[in-house]
Amino acid sequence: MYLGYSLTPFGHHPRAWEHARNVEKLGFDALLAQVTAAESAGFDFVLLADRLGLRPAETPSSVATPFEPTLLASALASKTPRIGFVAAAAMAQHEPYNLARRFASLDLIGKGRLGWLAIPSGDPARDAEYFDVVTGLWDSYEPDAFLYDKAEGRFFDPEKMHVLNHKGVHFSVRGPLNVNPSPQGRPVVAQVFDGAGAPIAGDVLFLGARSVEDLTAMTEDAVQAVAACGKKRADVRILANLVPVIGETAEAADAASAALAFVEADRAEQPLSGIRIVSTADTIAGRMTELAASLGLDGFTILPPTLDMARLFVADVAPKLARRGSVGEGETLRGRLSLPHLTHPAKEA
Amino acid sequence: MSERHMKLGAFLMAGGHHIAAWRHPDAHADAGSDIAHFIELARIAEAAKFDMIFIEDAAAIRERNADLASQAARSTAFEPLSLLAAIAVNTTHLGIVATASTTYNEPYGLARAFATLDSLSGGRAGWNLVTSASELEAKNFAASGLRPHSERYERAEEFADAALKLWDGVEDGAYLPADGAAFADRTRLHPLHHHGKHFAVDGILDSQRSPQGRPIMVQAGASDVGKELAARTADVVFAASQTIGEAQAYYADVKARLAKYGRAKTDLKVMPGISPIVGATDEEAKAKHRALQELIPDPVGVALLASYLSIQDLSSYPLDGPLPEMPPTNLIQSRQQLIVDLGKREGLSIRELARHFAGARGHWQVVGTPVQIADAMEERFAGGAADGFNVMAPLFPSGLQDFTTLVVPELRRRGLFRDDYEGRTLRQNLGVGAPASR
């Protein structure tokens, strides 16, 4: 089972800040402490969802970090050796060259532990072209292109550099990228699955269904969409979002849930949503294992409603989940998620 | 009033500023993709109490010809903002200044990115505003090619104003106000509603106000509109000047423009580039320089010179002959003139100019002992030509270490450079005024 940790300053509940009324929680050190705890508990990646590209008009959101997510990922990656980072960036807000370059650079800083949560623009044809440009730019150099041959004065082999020369409907991008190739071939690409026929370019799909019934249907849709795009099911990780409400006893969990007073109106402030499971740590771990098996899910992204619930999940639930053995330094995010090894297009022939 | 101190920046670049630095026996050839190398360089600069590190930017490979590109370490690099985000949280006092383009970004996204760098660093970020003059960059963004100089600057003016207003739109204490009724105090938030010729921006940044108010603004533009934009908006200007006369003229020119924007002459720091090659003796310094110059392949040097002159190709002219007459260009006009002037003044051939510019890349180069280099810096600092310098070590880390261990103590002995940081923010250390929020 694969596990992601969605990072917010106070938790995903829109009034979670009332339970931890401390401006230090908004700072880098407090966010790093959350990430380090998740890393120690064996989480595979941290998700920096950034309200899925929604920019504040009048007032900031308490459920988003007060940092631009790709740069926050760089800072966090420089302070952690193992955990992966999936950072949101909207295709309507970045030129494809800039985005490809940013993530290529992040992936060097994080030594192959970076992923991009691609936020769609609303135009599927434009987004499909955008993915082609970004992928093509990431393939600008073959993995063995860089020679560093001081005696011959040859930094890289020019035969192994590929100029994109993309001229499409929406974008015109010459290339090549001016960043060394990714240690994991390409950064991991993730998407929020919305079932609406958007192109599936991703290695990871996040499912935001709010009930088990909806999640069952959405998982089936996702599996079909993957097949429809010509991808193998085994080459994609399908992860459900999960809001855990944990108590020492089932009654305590119910009381905690009642105290948090989840209301539907709060969803508007929290663009990420997920199934909510209210119970003891043991029961939640069991339910997660059952759901993964019965629905064919690869894992979950945890949306802790509060910082207390984050601590309880890390301490009490995560150790009970069946997970692969401990992960060493130097492993890429692609490796951690057991995604297929990428072969550069020039090597496929 | 305390004695006037030099401001020092360390201009970082992979293996070094010298075009062939990566081939040097001491160089880590893969330094450009090694984050640990850059963090080490930042810590060397911070230990020496430098004001800032500086990173340049190009949103494209710098050379069209694949064979030439493959011989230059500058062909690939970290994207500057992601690089500085990692450096920000691994340093404590050092300013971090990144270059970013107003032509290929949009104001909200870039203002947000710099606000993040400023928060991550606790108020140590700066933005070097450029308008991106290269054709190769233009080709990564649009089929229509490079926009004219005047149009790029018109966009830059509007861009800078929008960014400044976004940063100033959040007051101190806007998040988690003491009265506690809401997460944010709307009376301390001032959404921007900008609807101009180039941009529409509505909203607020999702960052707290920076400890230094807002990021430091840096420019290098040397054209007339560039200098005017700097006088209006910049805290620091970098400049490429060869002779003290050129440097004095530039200094006097930008300082004279400040008054009409209600700014004092000390509100803008002029920090020209210096490429120091330091040796314990004059002979040792010259030998270090020669060793680097001999590593430059002629085709690489000549192509670099052509790119500085903003012309396609110089390879059809004799290597040992003079520069041909230059057509007017809408690109970086000022740098072209600087090269042409130097060639005429010193009677240099294309090969000699190529080696000269490949080495220091158009900046002022001083080869000598710590005393000679400090003399040259002091002459310009005291002579109305500079408030400080952007130090471009030819080779990293050794060229920067030569400067910090040999030249910096000599500057301190003369009372020209600080013993310790004055404050924690870049604005405090530079001694430029803090802006009020809106």
mmCIF file of C-alpha atoms in Angstrom, chain B residues 7-12 37-55 83-98 117-118 120-126 212 216 271 390 400 404 417-418 420-430:
data_model
loop_
_atom_site.group_PDB
_atom_site.id
_atom_site.type_symbol
_atom_site.label_atom_id
_atom_site.label_comp_id
_atom_site.label_asym_id
_atom_site.label_seq_id
_atom_site.Cartn_x
_atom_site.Cartn_y
_atom_site.Cartn_z
ATOM 1 C CA LYS B 7 28.468 45.880 -0.403
ATOM 2 C CA LEU B 8 29.579 42.518 -1.762
ATOM 3 C CA GLY B 9 27.674 40.015 -3.814
ATOM 4 C CA ALA B 10 28.909 36.604 -4.941
ATOM 5 C CA PHE B 11 27.694 35.868 -8.442
ATOM 6 C CA LEU B 12 27.479 32.071 -8.482
ATOM 7 C CA HIS B 37 28.028 22.394 -4.365
ATOM 8 C CA PHE B 38 25.798 25.469 -4.426
ATOM 9 C CA ILE B 39 24.966 25.221 -0.726
ATOM 10 C CA GLU B 40 28.711 25.027 -0.022
ATOM 11 C CA LEU B 41 29.345 28.169 -2.127
ATOM 12 C CA ALA B 42 26.535 30.019 -0.325
ATOM 13 C CA ARG B 43 28.007 29.076 3.039
ATOM 14 C CA ILE B 44 31.467 30.299 1.970
ATOM 15 C CA ALA B 45 29.918 33.647 0.988
ATOM 16 C CA GLU B 46 27.931 33.799 4.238
ATOM 17 C CA ALA B 47 30.960 32.996 6.401
ATOM 18 C CA ALA B 48 32.731 35.949 4.730
ATOM 19 C CA LYS B 49 29.669 38.175 5.478
ATOM 20 C CA PHE B 50 28.797 38.833 1.852
ATOM 21 C CA ASP B 51 25.571 40.779 1.407
ATOM 22 C CA MET B 52 24.194 38.367 -1.130
ATOM 23 C CA ILE B 53 24.612 35.663 -3.690
ATOM 24 C CA PHE B 54 23.310 36.265 -7.172
ATOM 25 C CA ILE B 55 22.096 33.839 -9.849
ATOM 26 C CA LEU B 83 17.899 26.672 -6.503
ATOM 27 C CA LEU B 84 17.521 29.648 -4.159
ATOM 28 C CA ALA B 85 14.570 28.077 -2.304
ATOM 29 C CA ALA B 86 16.906 25.266 -1.251
ATOM 30 C CA ILE B 87 19.728 27.679 -0.394
ATOM 31 C CA ALA B 88 17.317 29.896 1.607
ATOM 32 C CA VAL B 89 16.684 27.240 4.233
ATOM 33 C CA ASN B 90 20.341 26.233 4.442
ATOM 34 C CA THR B 91 21.671 29.737 5.248
ATOM 35 C CA THR B 92 20.761 32.341 7.888
ATOM 36 C CA HIS B 93 22.003 35.839 6.949
ATOM 37 C CA LEU B 94 22.984 35.780 3.301
ATOM 38 C CA GLY B 95 20.865 37.650 0.757
ATOM 39 C CA ILE B 96 19.617 35.504 -2.132
ATOM 40 C CA VAL B 97 18.998 37.247 -5.443
ATOM 41 C CA ALA B 98 17.580 35.488 -8.481
ATOM 42 C CA LEU B 117 11.659 33.017 -1.241
ATOM 43 C CA ASP B 118 11.412 36.015 1.043
ATOM 44 C CA LEU B 120 11.625 30.962 3.429
ATOM 45 C CA SER B 121 14.714 33.100 3.997
ATOM 46 C CA GLY B 122 13.241 35.366 6.677
ATOM 47 C CA GLY B 123 13.519 38.496 4.529
ATOM 48 C CA ARG B 124 16.651 37.898 2.449
ATOM 49 C CA ALA B 125 15.312 37.626 -1.117
ATOM 50 C CA GLY B 126 15.861 39.867 -4.101
ATOM 51 C CA GLN B 212 12.043 43.147 5.062
ATOM 52 C CA ILE B 216 14.926 43.777 -2.821
ATOM 53 C CA MET B 271 27.403 47.191 -7.656
ATOM 54 C CA ASN B 390 29.309 41.688 -7.586
ATOM 55 C CA LEU B 400 35.665 32.392 -4.282
ATOM 56 C CA THR B 404 37.211 35.474 0.862
ATOM 57 C CA PHE B 417 34.051 45.917 4.607
ATOM 58 C CA ARG B 418 31.954 44.752 7.558
ATOM 59 C CA ASP B 420 29.671 41.109 10.902
ATOM 60 C CA TYR B 421 26.175 41.428 9.515
ATOM 61 C CA GLU B 422 24.253 44.514 10.579
ATOM 62 C CA GLY B 423 20.936 42.672 10.568
ATOM 63 C CA ARG B 424 19.054 39.567 9.511
ATOM 64 C CA THR B 425 17.366 40.903 6.375
ATOM 65 C CA LEU B 426 18.991 41.779 3.082
ATOM 66 C CA ARG B 427 17.428 45.239 3.279
ATOM 67 C CA GLN B 428 19.063 45.865 6.678
ATOM 68 C CA ASN B 429 22.449 44.677 5.473
ATOM 69 C CA LEU B 430 22.310 46.723 2.282
#
